[in-house]
Coordinates of C-alpha atoms in Angstrom, one line a residue:
M9 CA -19.9 -7.6 -23.7
P10 CA -16.1 -7.0 -23.6
V11 CA -14.9 -3.7 -22.3
A12 CA -12.5 -1.7 -24.5
F13 CA -9.2 -1.0 -22.9
R14 CA -5.6 -0.2 -24.0
L15 CA -2.5 -2.2 -23.0
P16 CA 0.4 -0.7 -21.0
L17 CA 3.2 -0.8 -23.6
Q18 CA 0.8 0.5 -26.3
V19 CA 0.0 3.6 -24.2
F20 CA 3.7 4.2 -23.3
F21 CA 4.8 4.1 -27.0
E22 CA 2.1 6.7 -27.8
R23 CA 3.4 9.1 -25.1
E24 CA 7.1 8.5 -26.0
A25 CA 6.3 9.5 -29.5
R26 CA 3.9 12.3 -28.8
H27 CA 5.9 14.3 -26.1
P28 CA 9.4 12.9 -25.9
R29 CA 10.7 16.1 -24.1
K30 CA 8.0 16.3 -21.5
A31 CA 9.2 15.5 -17.9
F32 CA 8.2 12.0 -16.8
L33 CA 10.3 10.9 -13.8
V34 CA 12.0 13.2 -11.2
Q35 CA 14.6 11.3 -9.2
P36 CA 16.5 12.7 -6.1
I37 CA 20.2 11.9 -6.4
G38 CA 21.4 13.3 -3.1
D39 CA 22.4 16.7 -1.6
G40 CA 19.0 18.2 -2.6
E41 CA 19.8 17.6 -6.3
V42 CA 17.3 15.8 -8.7
Q43 CA 17.6 14.3 -12.1
T44 CA 14.6 14.8 -14.4
L45 CA 14.0 12.1 -17.1
T46 CA 11.8 12.8 -20.1
W47 CA 9.5 10.3 -21.8
G48 CA 12.0 10.1 -24.6
E49 CA 14.9 9.4 -22.2
V50 CA 12.9 6.8 -20.3
G51 CA 12.0 5.1 -23.6
H52 CA 15.6 5.2 -24.9
Q53 CA 17.0 3.6 -21.6
A54 CA 14.2 1.0 -21.5
R55 CA 14.8 0.1 -25.2
S56 CA 18.5 -0.3 -24.7
T57 CA 18.0 -2.5 -21.7
A58 CA 15.4 -4.5 -23.7
Q59 CA 18.0 -5.1 -26.4
W60 CA 20.5 -6.3 -23.8
L61 CA 17.9 -8.7 -22.4
R62 CA 17.0 -10.0 -25.8
A63 CA 20.7 -10.7 -26.4
R64 CA 20.7 -13.1 -23.4
D65 CA 18.6 -15.6 -25.5
L66 CA 16.4 -16.4 -22.6
P67 CA 13.2 -18.3 -23.4
P68 CA 10.2 -16.0 -24.1
G69 CA 8.4 -15.1 -21.0
S70 CA 11.3 -15.7 -18.6
H71 CA 10.9 -14.3 -15.1
I72 CA 13.1 -11.3 -14.3
A73 CA 13.4 -10.2 -10.7
L74 CA 13.5 -6.6 -9.7
I75 CA 14.8 -5.7 -6.2
S76 CA 14.8 -2.0 -5.5
K77 CA 13.3 0.8 -3.5
N78 CA 11.2 3.2 -5.6
C79 CA 13.2 5.1 -8.1
A80 CA 13.0 6.2 -11.7
H81 CA 14.9 3.1 -12.9
W82 CA 12.4 0.7 -11.2
I83 CA 9.9 1.9 -13.8
I84 CA 12.5 1.9 -16.6
A85 CA 13.5 -1.7 -15.7
D86 CA 9.9 -2.8 -15.6
L87 CA 9.2 -1.4 -19.0
A88 CA 12.3 -3.0 -20.5
I89 CA 11.4 -6.4 -19.2
W90 CA 8.1 -6.2 -20.9
M91 CA 9.6 -4.8 -24.1
A92 CA 12.0 -7.8 -24.1
G93 CA 9.1 -10.2 -23.9
H94 CA 9.6 -11.3 -20.3
V95 CA 7.7 -11.2 -17.0
S96 CA 8.7 -8.9 -14.2
V97 CA 8.8 -10.2 -10.6
P98 CA 9.3 -7.3 -8.1
L99 CA 10.4 -8.0 -4.6
Y100 CA 10.0 -5.8 -1.5
P101 CA 13.2 -3.8 -0.9
N102 CA 13.3 -4.8 2.9
L103 CA 13.0 -8.5 2.8
T104 CA 15.1 -10.8 4.8
A105 CA 17.7 -13.0 3.0
D106 CA 15.5 -16.1 3.6
S107 CA 12.5 -14.3 2.0
V108 CA 14.6 -13.1 -0.9
A109 CA 15.8 -16.7 -1.5
H110 CA 12.2 -18.0 -1.3
V111 CA 10.7 -15.6 -3.8
L112 CA 13.7 -15.9 -6.3
T113 CA 13.6 -19.7 -6.1
H114 CA 9.9 -20.1 -6.2
S115 CA 9.4 -17.6 -9.1
E116 CA 12.2 -19.4 -11.1
A117 CA 13.9 -16.0 -11.7
A118 CA 16.4 -16.1 -14.6
L119 CA 18.0 -12.7 -13.7
A120 CA 17.9 -10.2 -10.9
L121 CA 18.1 -6.4 -11.3
I122 CA 19.4 -4.7 -8.1
G123 CA 18.6 -1.0 -7.5
K124 CA 18.4 1.4 -4.6
L125 CA 18.5 -0.4 -1.3
D126 CA 19.1 0.4 2.4
D127 CA 20.6 -2.8 3.6
W128 CA 21.8 -4.9 0.6
P129 CA 24.4 -6.8 2.8
A130 CA 21.5 -8.3 4.8
M131 CA 19.6 -9.2 1.6
A132 CA 22.5 -10.4 -0.7
P133 CA 22.9 -13.9 0.9
G134 CA 19.4 -14.6 -0.4
I135 CA 20.6 -14.5 -4.0
P136 CA 20.8 -18.1 -5.2
N137 CA 24.3 -19.2 -6.4
G138 CA 24.6 -18.7 -10.1
L139 CA 21.8 -16.2 -10.6
P140 CA 23.2 -13.3 -12.7
T141 CA 22.7 -9.9 -11.1
I142 CA 22.5 -6.5 -12.8
S143 CA 23.1 -3.2 -10.9
L144 CA 20.8 -0.3 -11.6
P145 CA 21.8 3.4 -10.9
L146 CA 21.7 4.2 -7.2
C147 CA 22.4 0.6 -6.3
P148 CA 24.5 -0.2 -3.2
A149 CA 28.2 -1.2 -3.4
G150 CA 28.5 -4.8 -4.2
D151 CA 29.8 -7.5 -6.6
F152 CA 27.4 -7.6 -9.5
D153 CA 27.7 -9.5 -12.7
Y154 CA 26.7 -6.6 -15.0
R155 CA 26.3 -2.8 -14.6
W156 CA 23.7 -0.5 -15.9
A157 CA 26.3 1.0 -18.2
D158 CA 26.7 -2.3 -19.9
L159 CA 23.1 -2.4 -20.8
Q160 CA 23.0 1.2 -21.9
A161 CA 25.9 0.5 -24.3
C162 CA 23.4 -1.6 -26.4
P163 CA 21.6 0.1 -29.3
P164 CA 17.9 0.6 -28.4
I165 CA 15.3 -1.7 -30.0
Q166 CA 13.5 0.0 -32.9
D167 CA 10.2 -2.0 -32.8
N168 CA 7.2 -1.4 -30.5
P169 CA 6.5 -4.8 -29.2
E170 CA 2.9 -5.2 -28.0
P171 CA 2.5 -8.5 -26.0
A172 CA -1.1 -10.1 -26.2
A173 CA -3.6 -9.1 -23.5
S174 CA -3.6 -12.8 -22.4
S175 CA 0.2 -12.8 -21.9
L176 CA 1.6 -12.9 -18.4
A177 CA 2.9 -9.5 -17.5
T178 CA 4.1 -9.8 -13.8
I179 CA 4.1 -12.1 -10.8
V180 CA 3.3 -10.0 -7.8
Y181 CA 4.2 -11.6 -4.4
T182 CA 1.9 -10.7 -1.6
S183 CA 3.3 -9.1 1.5
G184 CA 2.8 -12.2 3.6
T185 CA 0.3 -11.1 6.4
T186 CA -0.9 -14.7 6.8
G187 CA 2.3 -16.8 6.0
L188 CA 4.5 -17.3 3.0
P189 CA 3.9 -14.8 0.2
K190 CA 1.9 -16.1 -2.7
G191 CA 2.8 -15.2 -6.4
V192 CA -0.2 -13.5 -8.0
M193 CA -0.2 -13.9 -11.8
Q194 CA -1.5 -10.8 -13.7
T195 CA -1.7 -10.5 -17.4
F196 CA -1.2 -7.3 -19.6
G197 CA -5.0 -7.4 -20.2
A198 CA -5.8 -7.3 -16.4
L199 CA -3.3 -4.4 -15.9
G200 CA -4.7 -2.6 -18.9
F201 CA -8.3 -3.0 -17.9
A202 CA -7.7 -1.7 -14.4
A203 CA -5.6 1.2 -15.5
T204 CA -7.8 2.3 -18.4
R205 CA -11.0 2.2 -16.3
G206 CA -9.4 3.4 -13.1
T207 CA -7.8 6.5 -14.5
E208 CA -11.2 7.5 -16.1
L209 CA -12.7 8.0 -12.6
F210 CA -10.7 11.1 -11.5
G211 CA -10.0 13.1 -14.6
L212 CA -6.2 13.2 -14.0
G213 CA -4.0 14.3 -16.9
E214 CA -0.6 15.5 -18.2
G215 CA -0.5 18.5 -15.8
D216 CA -0.8 16.4 -12.7
R217 CA 1.9 15.3 -10.3
L218 CA 2.4 12.1 -8.2
L219 CA 4.8 11.4 -5.4
S220 CA 6.0 7.8 -5.2
Y221 CA 7.0 6.5 -1.8
L222 CA 5.0 3.3 -1.0
P223 CA 6.7 0.2 -2.3
L224 CA 6.2 0.0 -6.1
C225 CA 6.2 -3.8 -5.9
H226 CA 2.9 -3.5 -4.1
V227 CA -0.1 -3.5 -6.4
A228 CA -1.5 -0.2 -5.1
E229 CA 1.6 1.8 -5.9
R230 CA 2.1 -0.1 -9.1
M231 CA -1.4 0.8 -10.4
F232 CA -1.7 4.3 -8.9
V233 CA 1.8 5.4 -9.7
E234 CA 3.5 3.4 -12.5
L235 CA 0.4 2.5 -14.6
A236 CA -1.6 5.7 -13.8
S237 CA 1.3 7.9 -14.9
I238 CA 1.7 6.0 -18.2
Y239 CA -2.0 6.2 -18.9
T240 CA -2.5 9.8 -17.9
G241 CA 0.8 11.4 -18.6
Q242 CA 1.4 12.6 -15.0
T243 CA 4.9 13.5 -13.8
V244 CA 6.2 11.2 -11.0
F245 CA 8.4 12.6 -8.2
F246 CA 10.2 10.1 -6.0
A247 CA 10.9 10.3 -2.3
E248 CA 14.5 10.0 -1.4
S249 CA 14.2 8.6 2.1
L250 CA 12.1 8.8 5.2
D251 CA 14.3 11.5 6.6
T252 CA 13.7 13.7 3.5
F253 CA 10.1 12.7 3.0
L254 CA 8.4 16.0 3.9
T255 CA 11.0 17.9 1.8
D256 CA 10.3 15.6 -1.2
L257 CA 6.6 16.0 -0.6
R258 CA 6.8 19.8 -0.6
R259 CA 9.0 19.7 -3.8
A260 CA 6.5 17.5 -5.6
R261 CA 3.3 19.3 -4.3
P262 CA 1.3 16.3 -5.7
T263 CA -2.1 16.8 -7.1
A264 CA -3.0 13.2 -6.5
L265 CA -1.7 11.0 -3.6
F266 CA -2.3 7.4 -2.5
G267 CA -1.5 6.6 1.2
V268 CA -2.2 3.9 3.6
P269 CA -4.0 4.9 6.9
R270 CA -0.8 5.0 8.9
I271 CA 0.6 7.6 6.5
W272 CA -2.4 9.9 6.9
T273 CA -2.1 9.4 10.7
K274 CA 1.6 10.3 10.6
F275 CA 0.8 13.6 8.8
Q276 CA -1.7 14.4 11.6
M277 CA 0.7 13.6 14.4
G278 CA 3.4 15.7 12.7
V279 CA 1.0 18.7 12.7
Y280 CA 0.1 18.1 16.4
S281 CA 3.8 18.0 17.3
K282 CA 4.0 21.6 16.2
M283 CA 0.5 22.8 17.4
P284 CA -1.4 21.4 20.3
Q285 CA -4.5 19.5 19.2
K286 CA -7.0 21.5 21.2
R287 CA -5.7 24.8 19.9
L288 CA -5.7 23.6 16.3
D289 CA -9.3 22.2 16.6
S290 CA -10.4 25.5 18.2
L291 CA -9.0 27.5 15.3
L292 CA -10.5 25.2 12.7
R293 CA -14.0 25.7 14.2
L294 CA -13.7 29.5 13.7
P295 CA -15.7 31.0 10.7
F296 CA -13.5 32.3 7.8
I297 CA -10.2 31.8 9.9
G298 CA -10.7 28.0 10.1
K299 CA -10.5 27.7 6.3
R300 CA -7.3 29.7 6.1
V301 CA -5.8 27.8 9.0
G302 CA -6.7 24.5 7.3
H303 CA -5.1 25.5 4.0
K304 CA -1.9 26.7 5.9
V305 CA -1.6 23.3 7.6
L306 CA -2.0 21.5 4.2
A307 CA 0.6 23.8 2.7
G308 CA 3.0 23.1 5.5
L309 CA 2.7 19.4 4.6
G310 CA 3.0 19.9 0.9
L311 CA -0.6 18.8 0.4
D312 CA -2.2 22.1 -0.6
A313 CA -2.4 21.2 -4.3
L314 CA -4.1 17.8 -3.8
R315 CA -7.2 17.2 -5.8
I316 CA -7.4 13.5 -5.3
A317 CA -6.4 11.9 -2.0
L318 CA -6.9 8.2 -1.5
S319 CA -6.4 5.8 1.3
G320 CA -6.4 2.0 1.1
A321 CA -4.9 -1.3 2.4
A322 CA -6.7 -1.0 5.8
P323 CA -9.7 0.8 7.3
V324 CA -9.4 4.5 8.2
P325 CA -10.7 5.8 11.5
E326 CA -13.7 8.0 10.8
A327 CA -12.3 10.7 13.1
L328 CA -9.2 10.9 11.0
L329 CA -11.3 11.4 7.8
R330 CA -13.3 14.1 9.6
W331 CA -10.1 15.9 10.6
Y332 CA -8.9 16.1 7.0
Q333 CA -12.3 17.4 6.0
R334 CA -11.9 20.2 8.5
L335 CA -8.6 21.0 6.9
G336 CA -10.4 21.2 3.5
L337 CA -9.3 17.8 2.1
D338 CA -11.5 14.8 1.4
V339 CA -9.5 11.6 1.8
L340 CA -11.4 9.0 -0.2
E341 CA -11.2 5.3 0.7
V342 CA -10.3 2.7 -1.9
Y343 CA -10.6 -1.1 -1.7
G344 CA -8.9 -3.8 -3.8
M345 CA -6.5 -6.7 -3.6
T346 CA -3.4 -7.8 -5.3
E347 CA -5.6 -10.5 -6.9
S348 CA -7.8 -7.9 -8.6
C349 CA -5.0 -5.4 -9.6
G350 CA -6.2 -3.2 -6.6
Y351 CA -9.3 -2.5 -8.7
S352 CA -12.6 -3.1 -6.8
H353 CA -14.2 -0.2 -5.0
V354 CA -13.5 3.5 -4.6
C355 CA -15.3 6.5 -3.2
R356 CA -16.0 9.1 -5.8
P357 CA -15.3 12.8 -5.2
G358 CA -18.3 14.6 -3.6
Q359 CA -20.0 11.4 -2.7
Q360 CA -18.3 10.4 0.5
T361 CA -20.2 8.7 3.3
L362 CA -17.9 8.1 6.3
G363 CA -17.8 4.4 7.2
W364 CA -18.5 3.3 3.7
I365 CA -15.9 2.8 1.0
G366 CA -18.0 3.6 -2.0
P367 CA -19.6 1.8 -5.1
P368 CA -17.8 -0.8 -7.2
C369 CA -15.5 0.5 -9.9
P370 CA -16.8 0.3 -13.5
G371 CA -16.9 -3.3 -14.8
V372 CA -16.7 -4.9 -11.4
E373 CA -19.5 -7.3 -10.2
V374 CA -20.0 -7.8 -6.6
R375 CA -21.9 -10.3 -4.4
I376 CA -22.0 -11.1 -0.7
D377 CA -22.2 -14.8 0.0
A378 CA -24.2 -16.6 2.7
V379 CA -21.4 -16.1 5.4
G380 CA -21.0 -12.4 4.5
E381 CA -17.9 -12.7 2.4
V382 CA -17.4 -10.0 -0.3
Q383 CA -16.7 -11.6 -3.7
V384 CA -15.8 -9.6 -6.8
R385 CA -15.4 -10.4 -10.5
S386 CA -13.9 -8.2 -13.3
D387 CA -11.4 -8.3 -16.2
A388 CA -8.7 -7.3 -13.6
T389 CA -9.0 -10.7 -11.7
M390 CA -5.7 -12.7 -11.6
L391 CA -5.0 -15.8 -13.5
G392 CA -4.2 -17.5 -10.2
Y393 CA -1.3 -18.2 -7.9
F394 CA 2.0 -19.2 -9.5
K395 CA 2.7 -23.0 -9.0
D396 CA -0.2 -23.2 -6.5
P397 CA -3.4 -24.6 -8.1
Q398 CA -4.8 -25.6 -4.8
R399 CA -4.8 -22.0 -3.4
T400 CA -6.1 -20.8 -6.7
A401 CA -9.0 -23.1 -6.6
E402 CA -9.7 -22.0 -3.0
T403 CA -9.6 -18.3 -3.9
L404 CA -11.4 -18.3 -7.3
T405 CA -15.0 -19.7 -7.6
D406 CA -16.1 -21.9 -10.4
D407 CA -17.8 -18.9 -12.0
G408 CA -14.8 -16.6 -11.8
F409 CA -15.5 -14.6 -8.6
L410 CA -12.6 -13.8 -6.4
R411 CA -13.1 -14.7 -2.7
T412 CA -11.7 -11.6 -0.9
G413 CA -11.7 -13.1 2.7
D414 CA -13.4 -9.8 3.8
K415 CA -16.8 -9.7 5.4
G416 CA -18.9 -6.8 4.3
E417 CA -22.3 -5.4 3.4
Q418 CA -23.7 -3.1 0.7
D419 CA -26.3 -0.3 0.9
A420 CA -29.0 0.4 -1.6
H421 CA -26.6 2.3 -3.9
G422 CA -24.0 -0.6 -3.9
C423 CA -21.6 1.2 -1.6
L424 CA -19.5 -1.3 0.4
R425 CA -18.7 -1.3 4.1
L426 CA -16.2 -3.9 5.5
T427 CA -17.0 -5.5 8.9
G428 CA -13.9 -7.7 9.3
R429 CA -11.6 -10.3 7.9
L430 CA -13.0 -13.8 8.0
K431 CA -9.7 -15.3 9.0
E432 CA -9.1 -12.7 11.7
I433 CA -12.4 -13.4 13.5
F434 CA -11.7 -15.2 16.8
K435 CA -13.9 -16.9 19.4
T436 CA -13.7 -16.1 23.1
S437 CA -13.8 -18.8 25.8
K438 CA -17.6 -17.9 26.1
G439 CA -18.1 -19.2 22.6
K440 CA -18.7 -15.7 21.1
Y441 CA -17.2 -14.6 17.8
V442 CA -15.4 -11.2 17.6
A443 CA -14.2 -9.4 14.5
P444 CA -11.2 -7.3 15.6
A445 CA -10.8 -4.8 12.7
P446 CA -13.8 -2.5 13.5
I447 CA -12.8 -2.4 17.2
E448 CA -9.2 -1.6 16.3
N449 CA -10.4 1.1 13.9
R450 CA -12.4 2.7 16.7
L451 CA -9.6 2.5 19.3
A452 CA -7.1 4.1 16.9
E453 CA -9.1 7.4 16.9
H454 CA -7.4 8.2 20.3
A455 CA -4.7 10.8 19.6
R456 CA -1.9 8.8 21.3
I457 CA -2.7 5.3 20.0
E458 CA -0.5 4.8 16.9
Q459 CA -1.1 1.1 16.4
V460 CA -3.4 -1.4 17.9
C461 CA -4.3 -5.1 17.7
V462 CA -7.2 -6.7 19.4
V463 CA -6.8 -10.3 20.5
G464 CA -9.0 -12.7 22.4
D465 CA -9.0 -16.3 21.1
G466 CA -9.8 -18.4 24.1
L467 CA -9.9 -15.5 26.6
T468 CA -13.0 -14.6 28.6
A469 CA -13.0 -11.2 26.8
P470 CA -10.9 -9.5 24.2
I471 CA -7.9 -7.3 25.1
G472 CA -6.2 -4.6 23.0
L473 CA -2.5 -4.3 22.5
C474 CA -1.3 -0.9 21.6
V475 CA 1.8 1.1 20.7
L476 CA 1.6 4.7 21.7
S477 CA 3.0 7.7 19.7
A478 CA 5.7 9.8 21.2
G479 CA 4.5 12.5 23.6
S480 CA 5.2 14.3 26.9
Q481 CA 2.1 13.4 28.8
D482 CA 2.9 11.7 32.1
R483 CA 1.8 8.1 32.6
Q484 CA -0.9 8.9 35.2
A485 CA -2.6 11.5 33.0
L486 CA -2.3 9.2 30.1
R487 CA -3.8 6.3 32.0
G488 CA -6.8 8.4 32.8
S489 CA -7.3 9.4 29.2
L490 CA -7.0 5.9 28.0
E491 CA -9.4 4.6 30.7
R492 CA -12.0 7.1 29.6
W493 CA -11.4 6.2 26.0
L494 CA -11.7 2.5 26.6
E495 CA -15.0 3.0 28.5
Q496 CA -16.3 5.2 25.7
V497 CA -15.4 2.7 23.0
N498 CA -16.9 -0.2 25.0
Q499 CA -20.1 1.5 25.2
T500 CA -20.4 1.4 21.4
L501 CA -19.7 -2.4 21.3
D502 CA -21.9 -5.4 21.9
K503 CA -21.5 -7.0 25.3
H504 CA -19.4 -9.9 24.0
E505 CA -17.0 -7.6 22.0
R506 CA -16.2 -5.3 25.0
L507 CA -12.5 -5.1 25.9
R508 CA -11.3 -6.1 29.3
Q509 CA -8.2 -3.9 29.1
L510 CA -5.7 -2.1 27.0
V511 CA -2.1 -3.2 27.3
V512 CA 0.6 -0.6 26.3
V513 CA 3.5 -2.7 24.8
K514 CA 7.0 -1.5 25.1
D515 CA 8.0 -2.6 21.5
S516 CA 7.8 -0.5 18.5
W517 CA 5.9 -2.3 15.6
A518 CA 7.9 -1.7 12.5
V519 CA 8.6 -3.4 9.1
E520 CA 12.3 -3.9 10.2
N521 CA 11.4 -6.1 13.2
G522 CA 8.8 -8.0 11.4
F523 CA 5.7 -6.7 13.2
L524 CA 4.4 -4.9 10.0
T525 CA 4.2 -5.8 6.4
P526 CA 6.0 -3.6 3.9
T527 CA 2.6 -1.9 3.4
L528 CA 2.5 -1.1 7.1
K529 CA -0.2 -3.5 8.1
I530 CA 0.2 -5.4 11.3
K531 CA 1.1 -9.0 11.2
R532 CA -1.3 -10.7 13.7
T533 CA 0.6 -13.9 13.7
V534 CA 3.8 -12.2 14.8
I535 CA 2.1 -10.1 17.5
E536 CA 0.2 -13.1 18.9
S537 CA 3.3 -15.3 19.0
T538 CA 5.4 -12.5 20.5
Y539 CA 3.0 -11.6 23.4
G540 CA 0.7 -14.8 23.5
A541 CA 2.3 -16.2 26.6
Q542 CA 1.2 -13.2 28.5
F543 CA -2.5 -13.0 27.4
Q544 CA -3.9 -15.0 30.2
L545 CA -1.8 -13.2 32.8
W546 CA -2.9 -9.8 31.5
S547 CA -6.5 -10.9 31.3
A548 CA -6.4 -12.0 35.0
R549 CA -5.4 -8.5 36.1
S550 CA -8.1 -6.1 37.4
E551 CA -6.6 -2.9 35.9
S552 CA -8.2 -1.7 32.7
I553 CA -4.9 -0.1 31.5
L554 CA -1.7 -2.0 31.7
W555 CA 1.9 -1.2 30.8
Q556 CA 4.0 -4.2 29.6
D557 CA 6.7 -4.8 32.2

């Protein structure tokens, strides 16, 4: 039986009419100043932009690219593209010129809106010749064909267009952990289904606040910030930059926040940089005092008003979840994919079991196939990959289930636990298969291991490559700490999974140097190609802890 849901523009028009003077988007504009845009102002700017787009006489359903960091006009531009009857194609704001050229060419973009960016000169060569560009507010200096002021000079459209649920709304390009990005096609119906049902889970409303800082072009931020704010009426605060992130967070004091595991780890490390771990842990164990200390720590981070804290995109170390629990905050795991609008499984408040993500979201069917792959089906499932029927057929089963590529298991209540990625599983030279993700998750619980990648294809035993967080501990003391930790972790693993050694690499793994995706997940192919020539040499060494020369 079809599930009732509302479509994104329909909900936006209702809010625009009902509370036009209510604050919607709060944008930093530099020097500590912010600009607050109301629902009515957002509607007016989007409608004027839609009028300008309509005047281009583009074929209905043309693909319009959006290249910008998170900002108020990212959302305004997205709404305008939809109002004009077109399809939005968002790009990550830190792509190389080659990647920009690939996405714009592959998506057949007819226009490109350029917004807030850190390194436009490095991206600009990727704009194909002849592709018209439009500058949004806060855009970098450059030679653009049209300016935002040109668009705002147009009279706003007066109608309330409502595209059909089956119409294509957006093409979301994946972050490319396994190769070239794929263009995931999502309809208005899929977005509306996921947003309608997803926002019902947490009881958020017009008095709540969000902070937008993860890339809006990623499905998680698109759903949890853009769509969730439209469907619930929340106010969205934007982060200005990494340097001002904590200031932005304290200003927003969000009541709901989505983060990837590395963000939650960064918060913890920031706390430890101001108070030694042992002292804080001792204080948190004290009756009465511990609760006050936990609240003070959260207040210092700007997290004291949080009611809903979610983490997704990668597994979270259980020790990290327990640490937040001691502070008085339950960080709930969520699981989804771009291909399912990020809508699949989520832990419900008050029902957390560490190590398990939670039950399926309403309207999601789940099955585990013969090899242990998690497969899901719902009205949020993609149409397919743009111009790639072969990959579409490989990813969607004949009966409409999405092959996630994740191995997992369910308990008696339908809660999901992931046990690895099918494509990440490798075989040692002894013929034994190893799933790296659970081991990495365990290793990452060490306070100084910031990032870790377990490799071992063709080796006698796996090894772990790790990047350490900044700290003052001398190498010898750190070696002893890592040796003890490696021994402790190995005792929890099957014999064929046990690591021969940990290698501390000298590089930092970041988005900018290609080691991480824009959503801060490690790119295994890049790590393996960078260090692969040394795997056998390291494996032949007798030491359990090595530092890269």
